[in-house]
Tab-separated table of C-alpha atoms and ligand atoms in Angstrom:
chain	number	residue	atom	x	y	z
A	157	MET	CA	91.196	111.446	60.071
A	158	ARG	CA	94.023	110.648	58.912
A	159	TYR	CA	98.286	110.950	59.105
A	160	ASN	CA	98.807	113.992	57.747
A	161	ALA	CA	101.279	112.350	54.439
A	162	GLN	CA	103.333	115.438	55.131
A	163	ALA	CA	104.676	115.320	58.604
A	164	GLN	CA	108.363	115.167	59.153
A	165	THR	CA	108.226	111.653	61.137
A	166	GLU	CA	111.399	110.186	62.092
A	167	SER	CA	110.078	107.494	64.825
A	168	LEU	CA	108.349	104.068	64.715
A	169	TYR	CA	106.423	103.139	67.010
A	170	ILE	CA	105.183	99.437	66.479
A	171	HIS	CA	103.035	96.954	68.306
A	172	TRP	CA	103.268	93.453	69.321
A	173	PRO	CA	99.918	92.718	71.005
A	174	PHE	CA	100.830	88.629	72.246
A	175	CYS	CA	101.777	87.645	75.872
A	176	PRO	CA	102.007	84.347	77.744
A	177	TYR	CA	99.984	85.848	80.537
A	178	LYS	CA	98.071	88.965	80.932
A	179	CYS	CA	99.000	90.987	84.196
A	180	HIS	CA	96.491	91.862	86.577
A	181	PHE	CA	97.496	95.522	86.595
A	182	CYS	CA	97.697	95.958	82.583
A	183	PRO	CA	96.220	98.201	81.177
A	184	PHE	CA	97.370	98.041	77.799
A	185	VAL	CA	96.483	96.261	74.355
A	186	ALA	CA	97.169	92.847	75.392
A	187	LEU	CA	96.150	89.694	74.139
A	188	ALA	CA	97.150	85.876	75.481
A	189	GLY	CA	96.169	82.557	74.442
A	190	GLN	CA	96.145	84.216	70.882
A	191	ASP	CA	99.523	83.243	69.022
A	192	ALA	CA	98.113	81.389	66.413
A	193	HIS	CA	96.588	84.601	65.021
A	194	MET	CA	101.067	85.325	65.215
A	195	GLY	CA	101.383	84.843	61.560
A	196	ARG	CA	98.984	86.426	59.821
A	197	TYR	CA	99.098	89.772	62.358
A	198	HIS	CA	102.750	89.852	61.618
A	199	GLU	CA	101.768	90.437	57.636
A	200	SER	CA	98.811	92.777	59.400
A	201	ILE	CA	101.806	94.833	60.327
A	202	LYS	CA	104.345	94.351	56.709
A	203	LYS	CA	101.143	95.577	54.770
A	204	GLU	CA	100.465	98.538	57.897
A	205	LEU	CA	104.130	100.051	57.517
A	206	ILE	CA	104.524	99.585	53.673
A	207	ARG	CA	101.593	101.503	52.992
A	208	PHE	CA	102.256	103.880	55.276
A	209	SER	CA	105.964	104.815	53.587
A	210	GLU	CA	103.706	104.871	50.522
A	211	GLU	CA	101.833	107.396	51.493
A	212	GLN	CA	104.038	109.799	52.895
A	213	VAL	CA	104.918	112.568	50.444
A	214	ASN	CA	109.010	112.877	51.491
A	215	PRO	CA	110.834	109.146	52.064
A	216	VAL	CA	110.889	108.730	55.948
A	217	PRO	CA	114.409	109.246	57.073
A	218	LEU	CA	113.470	107.206	60.632
A	219	LYS	CA	115.578	107.792	63.471
A	220	THR	CA	114.350	105.793	66.466
A	221	ILE	CA	111.776	102.834	66.462
A	222	TYR	CA	110.514	101.387	69.886
A	223	ILE	CA	108.805	97.704	69.693
A	224	GLY	CA	106.370	97.536	72.344
A	225	GLY	CA	103.266	95.276	73.502
A	226	GLY	CA	102.367	92.908	74.669
A	227	THR	CA	105.573	90.777	74.952
A	228	PRO	CA	107.351	91.490	71.357
A	229	SER	CA	110.075	88.962	72.652
A	230	THR	CA	107.763	86.476	72.070
A	231	TRP	CA	108.372	87.473	68.385
A	232	PRO	CA	109.011	84.163	66.365
A	233	ASP	CA	112.670	85.130	65.156
A	234	GLU	CA	111.916	84.359	61.042
A	235	LEU	CA	109.270	86.393	61.399
A	236	LEU	CA	110.773	89.477	63.443
A	237	LEU	CA	113.577	89.248	61.142
A	238	ASP	CA	111.281	89.415	58.022
A	239	THR	CA	109.479	92.713	59.155
A	240	PHE	CA	113.019	94.321	59.535
A	241	ASP	CA	113.751	93.352	56.602
A	242	THR	CA	110.320	95.292	54.705
A	243	LEU	CA	111.381	98.234	57.311
A	244	LYS	CA	115.250	98.068	55.174
A	245	HIS	CA	113.261	97.826	52.335
A	246	THR	CA	110.292	100.623	53.364
A	247	PHE	CA	112.646	103.365	54.596
A	248	ASP	CA	115.404	105.215	55.067
A	249	MET	CA	117.405	103.611	57.588
A	250	ARG	CA	120.503	105.593	57.027
A	251	SER	CA	119.978	108.009	60.398
A	252	ILE	CA	119.199	105.387	63.035
A	253	SER	CA	120.409	105.996	65.714
A	254	GLU	CA	118.159	103.596	68.056
A	255	ILE	CA	115.795	100.509	68.004
A	256	THR	CA	114.497	99.516	70.934
A	257	ILE	CA	112.486	96.354	71.836
A	258	GLU	CA	110.636	95.243	75.184
A	259	ALA	CA	111.488	91.769	76.048
A	260	ASN	CA	110.056	90.016	79.363
A	261	PRO	CA	111.823	87.326	81.352
A	262	GLY	CA	111.220	84.133	80.827
A	263	THR	CA	110.359	84.079	77.352
A	264	VAL	CA	113.867	85.055	75.945
A	265	ARG	CA	116.029	81.807	74.150
A	266	LEU	CA	119.872	82.442	74.514
A	267	GLU	CA	119.430	82.506	70.404
A	268	GLN	CA	117.223	85.236	70.074
A	269	ILE	CA	120.194	87.318	71.335
A	270	ALA	CA	122.144	87.391	67.999
A	271	VAL	CA	118.505	87.091	65.648
A	272	TRP	CA	118.099	90.618	67.617
A	273	GLN	CA	121.240	92.190	66.772
A	274	LYS	CA	121.170	91.002	63.524
A	275	ALA	CA	118.515	92.849	62.771
A	276	GLY	CA	119.851	95.818	64.476
A	277	ILE	CA	118.342	95.937	67.114
A	278	THR	CA	120.223	98.320	69.669
A	279	ARG	CA	118.368	98.577	73.079
A	280	ILE	CA	116.831	96.347	75.018
A	281	SER	CA	113.748	97.179	77.615
A	282	VAL	CA	113.252	94.973	80.374
A	283	GLY	CA	110.311	94.249	82.149
A	284	VAL	CA	111.263	93.557	86.133
A	285	GLN	CA	108.402	94.961	87.812
A	286	SER	CA	109.854	94.095	90.983
A	287	LEU	CA	112.067	91.173	92.471
A	288	ASN	CA	108.795	89.748	94.237
A	289	ASP	CA	107.952	85.927	93.641
A	290	VAL	CA	105.566	85.628	94.828
A	291	VAL	CA	103.957	89.692	94.260
A	292	LEU	CA	104.288	88.998	90.897
A	293	GLN	CA	102.463	85.426	90.858
A	294	ASN	CA	99.695	86.762	92.530
A	295	LEU	CA	98.833	89.902	90.084
A	296	ASN	CA	99.754	86.669	87.171
A	297	ARG	CA	102.876	87.886	85.704
A	298	LYS	CA	104.400	84.803	85.548
A	299	GLN	CA	108.701	85.506	85.619
A	300	SER	CA	110.818	84.861	88.742
A	301	ALA	CA	114.022	86.882	90.041
A	302	ALA	CA	116.470	84.329	88.966
A	303	GLN	CA	115.422	85.163	85.403
A	304	VAL	CA	115.218	88.463	85.725
A	305	ARG	CA	119.122	88.647	86.840
A	306	GLN	CA	119.877	85.561	84.337
A	307	LEU	CA	118.193	87.502	81.336
A	308	ILE	CA	120.125	90.570	82.446
A	309	GLN	CA	123.462	89.103	82.652
A	310	GLN	CA	123.228	87.842	79.115
A	311	LEU	CA	122.036	90.851	77.758
A	312	ALA	CA	125.358	92.908	78.837
A	313	GLY	CA	127.406	93.516	76.551
A	314	ASN	CA	125.484	92.452	73.574
A	315	PHE	CA	123.827	95.438	72.956
A	316	SER	CA	124.812	98.959	73.693
A	317	SER	CA	122.140	100.034	76.228
A	318	VAL	CA	119.497	97.641	78.406
A	319	SER	CA	116.733	99.310	80.448
A	320	ILE	CA	114.437	97.695	83.071
A	321	ASP	CA	111.059	98.671	84.307
A	322	ILE	CA	110.192	98.728	87.917
A	323	ILE	CA	107.285	99.374	89.057
A	324	ILE	CA	106.727	100.708	92.488
A	325	GLY	CA	103.983	100.980	94.727
A	326	LEU	CA	103.153	97.114	93.936
A	327	PRO	CA	101.336	95.470	96.879
A	328	GLY	CA	102.334	93.125	99.079
A	329	VAL	CA	106.404	94.620	98.341
A	330	SER	CA	108.437	95.784	101.821
A	331	ASP	CA	109.978	99.143	101.973
A	332	GLN	CA	112.870	96.777	102.447
A	333	GLU	CA	112.142	94.986	99.643
A	334	TRP	CA	112.367	98.046	97.327
A	335	ARG	CA	115.521	99.266	98.995
A	336	GLU	CA	117.108	95.694	97.973
A	337	LEU	CA	116.084	96.416	94.586
A	338	ILE	CA	117.262	99.822	94.346
A	339	HIS	CA	120.661	98.783	95.259
A	340	GLU	CA	121.126	95.488	93.770
A	341	LEU	CA	119.720	97.227	90.395
A	342	ILE	CA	122.642	99.960	90.269
A	343	SER	CA	124.877	96.871	90.285
A	344	TRP	CA	123.630	95.622	87.400
A	345	PRO	CA	124.911	96.044	83.773
A	346	ILE	CA	122.153	98.383	82.550
A	347	GLN	CA	122.135	102.116	81.338
A	348	HIS	CA	118.943	103.119	82.705
A	349	VAL	CA	116.095	102.449	84.494
A	350	SER	CA	111.936	103.599	84.012
A	351	MET	CA	110.422	103.653	87.738
A	352	TYR	CA	106.883	103.734	87.178
A	353	PHE	CA	103.772	104.377	90.098
A	354	LEU	CA	101.068	101.570	90.018
A	355	SER	CA	98.472	102.663	88.746
A	356	VAL	CA	95.063	100.949	89.322
A	357	HIS	CA	92.968	100.999	86.061
A	358	GLU	CA	89.683	100.186	85.647
A	359	GLY	CA	88.137	97.444	84.574
A	360	THR	CA	91.927	95.397	85.358
A	361	PRO	CA	91.591	92.140	88.193
A	362	LEU	CA	93.769	94.698	90.067
A	363	TYR	CA	90.957	97.485	90.097
A	364	PHE	CA	88.376	94.980	91.080
A	365	ARG	CA	90.370	92.799	93.153
A	366	VAL	CA	91.402	96.244	95.165
A	367	ALA	CA	87.307	97.407	94.553
A	368	ARG	CA	86.495	93.807	97.064
A	369	SER	CA	89.412	94.974	99.515
A	370	GLN	CA	90.452	91.471	98.479
A	371	ILE	CA	94.350	93.900	98.312
A	372	THR	CA	95.034	96.354	100.167
A	373	LEU	CA	97.397	99.179	98.288
A	374	PRO	CA	99.978	100.876	100.097
A	375	PRO	CA	99.563	104.548	101.539
A	376	ASP	CA	100.098	107.100	98.760
A	377	ASP	CA	102.539	109.100	101.035
A	378	GLU	CA	104.856	106.034	101.401
A	379	THR	CA	105.185	105.215	98.283
A	380	VAL	CA	105.866	108.641	97.630
A	381	ASP	CA	108.562	109.104	100.324
A	382	LEU	CA	109.700	105.455	99.049
A	383	TYR	CA	109.929	107.284	95.283
A	384	TYR	CA	112.170	110.007	96.725
A	385	TRP	CA	114.481	107.566	98.464
A	386	SER	CA	114.981	106.312	95.136
A	387	VAL	CA	115.708	108.977	93.338
A	388	ALA	CA	117.568	110.155	95.821
A	389	THR	CA	120.134	106.871	95.868
A	390	LEU	CA	119.665	106.298	91.953
A	391	ALA	CA	121.654	109.096	91.184
A	392	SER	CA	124.076	108.394	93.767
A	393	GLY	CA	125.030	105.084	92.034
A	394	GLY	CA	125.579	106.828	88.850
A	395	PHE	CA	121.729	107.281	87.337
A	396	GLU	CA	120.620	110.497	85.973
A	397	GLN	CA	117.150	111.558	86.607
A	398	TYR	CA	115.904	113.615	83.272
A	399	GLU	CA	112.282	113.235	83.172
A	400	THR	CA	110.377	112.397	86.507
A	401	SER	CA	110.095	108.203	85.807
A	402	SER	CA	113.441	107.875	83.625
A	403	PHE	CA	117.024	107.551	84.917
A	404	ALA	CA	120.008	106.981	82.908
A	405	ARG	CA	123.863	106.894	83.320
A	406	PRO	CA	125.308	110.005	81.570
A	407	GLY	CA	124.621	109.971	77.618
A	408	TRP	CA	121.760	107.233	77.840
A	409	ALA	CA	118.757	108.889	77.972
A	410	SER	CA	115.997	107.015	75.528
A	411	GLN	CA	116.063	108.776	72.100
A	412	HIS	CA	112.671	107.452	70.967
A	413	ASN	CA	110.996	108.931	74.061
A	414	GLN	CA	111.552	112.274	73.581
A	415	VAL	CA	110.152	112.509	70.679
A	416	TYR	CA	107.038	112.183	72.808
A	417	TRP	CA	107.778	114.133	75.147
A	418	ASP	CA	108.817	117.152	72.279
A	419	ARG	CA	105.447	116.539	70.946
A	420	LYS	CA	107.443	115.191	67.441
A	421	PRO	CA	105.326	113.023	64.984
A	422	PHE	CA	105.741	109.176	65.088
A	423	LYS	CA	103.761	106.540	63.424
A	424	GLY	CA	102.742	104.344	65.565
A	425	VAL	CA	102.064	100.606	63.903
A	426	GLY	CA	99.604	97.207	65.151
A	427	ILE	CA	96.718	97.843	66.878
A	428	GLY	CA	96.277	99.995	69.457
A	429	ALA	CA	99.313	102.061	68.050
A	430	TRP	CA	99.430	105.325	68.617
A	431	SER	CA	100.185	107.541	66.449
A	432	PHE	CA	100.588	111.605	66.303
A	433	ASP	CA	101.465	113.982	62.770
A	434	GLY	CA	102.097	117.077	64.726
A	435	GLU	CA	98.071	117.993	64.721
A	436	ALA	CA	96.371	115.005	65.935
A	437	ARG	CA	95.719	111.870	67.775
A	438	ILE	CA	94.877	108.827	65.929
A	439	GLN	CA	94.872	105.797	67.842
A	440	ASN	CA	94.618	101.953	65.628
A	441	GLU	CA	91.943	99.776	66.033
A	442	LYS	CA	92.038	97.938	68.994
A	443	ASN	CA	90.391	94.381	68.193
A	444	ILE	CA	92.591	92.105	66.207
A	445	GLN	CA	90.291	90.517	64.035
A	446	ILE	CA	88.547	93.883	62.352
A	447	TYR	CA	92.620	94.961	62.115
A	448	MET	CA	94.090	92.398	60.134
A	449	GLN	CA	90.798	92.124	57.978
A	450	ALA	CA	91.373	95.981	56.962
A	451	GLN	CA	94.863	95.949	56.455
A	452	GLU	CA	94.358	92.904	54.226
A	453	ASP	CA	91.422	94.754	52.499
A	454	GLY	CA	94.379	97.548	51.482
A	455	ARG	CA	92.682	100.127	54.522
A	456	ASP	CA	93.161	101.791	57.565
A	457	VAL	CA	90.629	101.512	60.484
A	458	ILE	CA	91.320	103.608	63.746
A	459	CYS	CA	89.192	103.783	66.960
A	460	SER	CA	89.741	107.175	68.130
A	461	ALA	CA	91.454	110.902	66.276
A	462	GLU	CA	91.325	113.958	68.161
A	463	LEU	CA	92.992	117.452	66.726
A	464	VAL	CA	94.769	118.627	69.142
A	465	THR	CA	93.104	122.190	69.829
A	466	GLU	CA	95.617	125.163	70.888
A	467	GLU	CA	94.578	124.829	74.195
A	468	ALA	CA	95.509	121.171	74.588
A	469	ALA	CA	98.956	121.493	72.894
A	470	ARG	CA	99.525	124.304	75.285
A	471	LEU	CA	98.910	121.749	78.199
A	472	GLU	CA	100.382	119.248	77.304
A	473	THR	CA	103.819	121.171	76.270
A	474	LEU	CA	103.482	122.275	80.032
A	475	MET	CA	103.463	118.680	81.764
A	476	LEU	CA	105.340	116.670	79.543
A	477	GLY	CA	107.998	119.871	79.401
A	478	LEU	CA	107.631	120.176	83.472
A	479	ARG	CA	108.425	116.480	83.529
A	480	ARG	CA	111.264	116.583	82.474
A	481	ASN	CA	114.930	117.756	83.784
A	482	LYS	CA	115.847	120.437	81.400
A	483	GLY	CA	112.171	122.207	81.972
A	484	VAL	CA	109.841	123.775	79.692
A	485	LEU	CA	110.359	127.850	78.611
A	486	ILE	CA	107.533	129.812	79.484
A	487	SER	CA	107.170	131.508	75.849
A	488	ASP	CA	105.923	128.342	74.420
A	489	VAL	CA	103.260	127.470	77.913
A	490	ILE	CA	102.092	131.483	77.087
A	491	GLU	CA	102.068	131.678	73.530
A	492	GLY	CA	98.719	132.903	72.181
A	493	LEU	CA	97.414	133.305	75.884
A	494	THR	CA	95.742	136.639	76.664
A	495	GLU	CA	97.050	139.720	78.919
A	496	GLU	CA	94.926	138.633	81.356
A	497	ARG	CA	95.490	135.211	80.957
A	498	GLN	CA	99.519	135.389	81.303
A	499	GLN	CA	98.970	137.823	84.195
A	500	LEU	CA	97.121	134.743	86.159
A	501	PHE	CA	99.862	132.366	84.788
A	502	PHE	CA	102.953	134.302	86.618
A	503	SER	CA	101.342	135.245	89.976
A	504	ARG	CA	100.498	131.167	90.298
A	505	LEU	CA	103.948	130.609	89.533
A	506	GLU	CA	104.930	133.204	91.734
A	507	ALA	CA	103.306	131.500	94.254
A	508	LEU	CA	104.473	127.780	93.257
A	509	GLU	CA	107.699	128.939	93.055
A	510	GLU	CA	107.675	130.758	97.051
A	511	LYS	CA	106.392	127.093	97.962
A	512	LYS	CA	108.992	125.736	96.160
A	513	LEU	CA	106.656	123.787	93.964
A	514	ILE	CA	108.378	125.349	90.564
A	515	GLN	CA	111.735	126.512	90.053
A	516	LYS	CA	112.549	128.734	87.199
A	517	GLU	CA	115.919	128.493	85.668
A	518	GLY	CA	116.727	131.862	83.080
A	519	GLN	CA	113.729	132.007	80.652
A	520	LYS	CA	112.976	127.913	81.865
A	521	ILE	CA	110.559	126.085	84.561
A	522	LYS	CA	110.528	122.206	86.046
A	523	LEU	CA	109.418	120.721	88.998
A	524	THR	CA	111.825	120.704	92.204
A	525	PRO	CA	112.819	117.951	93.821
A	526	MET	CA	109.794	118.380	96.557
A	527	SER	CA	107.309	118.543	93.402
A	528	LEU	CA	108.240	115.020	91.146
A	529	ALA	CA	105.697	113.513	92.474
A	530	LEU	CA	103.475	116.628	92.329
A	531	GLU	CA	102.980	116.651	88.788
A	532	ASN	CA	99.541	116.545	87.741
A	533	GLU	CA	98.684	119.273	91.053
A	534	VAL	CA	101.421	121.312	89.777
A	535	SER	CA	100.670	121.452	85.827
A	536	ALA	CA	96.981	120.988	86.522
A	537	HIS	CA	97.473	124.678	88.426
A	538	LEU	CA	99.163	126.313	85.716
A	539	SER	CA	96.678	125.998	83.103
A	540	VAL	CA	94.938	129.249	83.593
B	634	SF4	S1	103.423	91.420	80.087
B	634	SF4	FE1	102.751	93.057	80.277
B	634	SF4	S2	101.547	93.945	78.150
B	634	SF4	FE2	101.514	91.822	78.832
B	634	SF4	S3	99.972	91.646	79.831
B	634	SF4	FE3	102.126	91.477	81.615
B	634	SF4	S4	101.925	94.179	81.370
B	634	SF4	FE4	100.124	93.619	79.768
């Protein structure tokens, strides 16, 4: 299966997998200790970008680019600028409105800021996660609160938008520390916050340490309470929630993420990167050696591809839509359902409304403040 060359692609995701260390909770395609491959991998990325562009029926007018990882702030300056040269010569960049790069504290040099500006990067996403140095170091994340604060100040005013990622429910972070973090970040010169619940992914060192009772996770109900407190506190600090994990000062919602939530096509480049052409979800090969060899041979190499069935598309629309503040059109989530299934949907919807777990706004439905952390349960109940 190949990416549909006729898809109306306006967004690119580029994966830079190199990291200076491997965090114990990390589920991503991330490589520590393999920096020697950076140059060859960079050339492979360029090859994939060029081949993708040449295969498209129409020129690709890009609106958003997201460079994720891994730790893209380890991308050497001259190689990063070279990639942007390729992008500018390969794609129509006249309508570009957002280019994001992820950066981790402790990996950014002051002179990189000018390089990113020169490249045209508009948005920096900083991996903060926590300000508790001991907790982070126990999870093999080698950054300090001092580096976080320094980086935020260095970035301020140099880019249209600075976003931070934080993780709620990290073992060892007290409620008090978490509340202090939320209060502090409200005072930072940033435009966006992504707040994720800690997920313990099978196969990660964190998973094994939890399984062996070497680490105890905070109770779910306490974490959920803290989440609700954070939502309210961020709102009073000027950060509007526009998705269950996403908060922005007015006008600074992530444009790239909305492409994912709108189920619009996007092309992923690099190892393990996902693409969606409107009909199929396709993932690139995760093994860097196999990937680089394939690019040098002039071919794509994928590790999974799945046509999204009508049923699956409906479920995706429901799940992604409920998470958003603007909700999802009822007509979009019942389209194609038999009369009988529609009846079942509406009776379940009514029951959820009575329990105040769903709210209706005109022709749309969305989660309520009470069900923000129950998205999976509500979606499952409405998938008739
Ligand atoms: S820095 Fe990010 S991508 Fe790298 S190992 Fe840690 S969590 Fe994973």
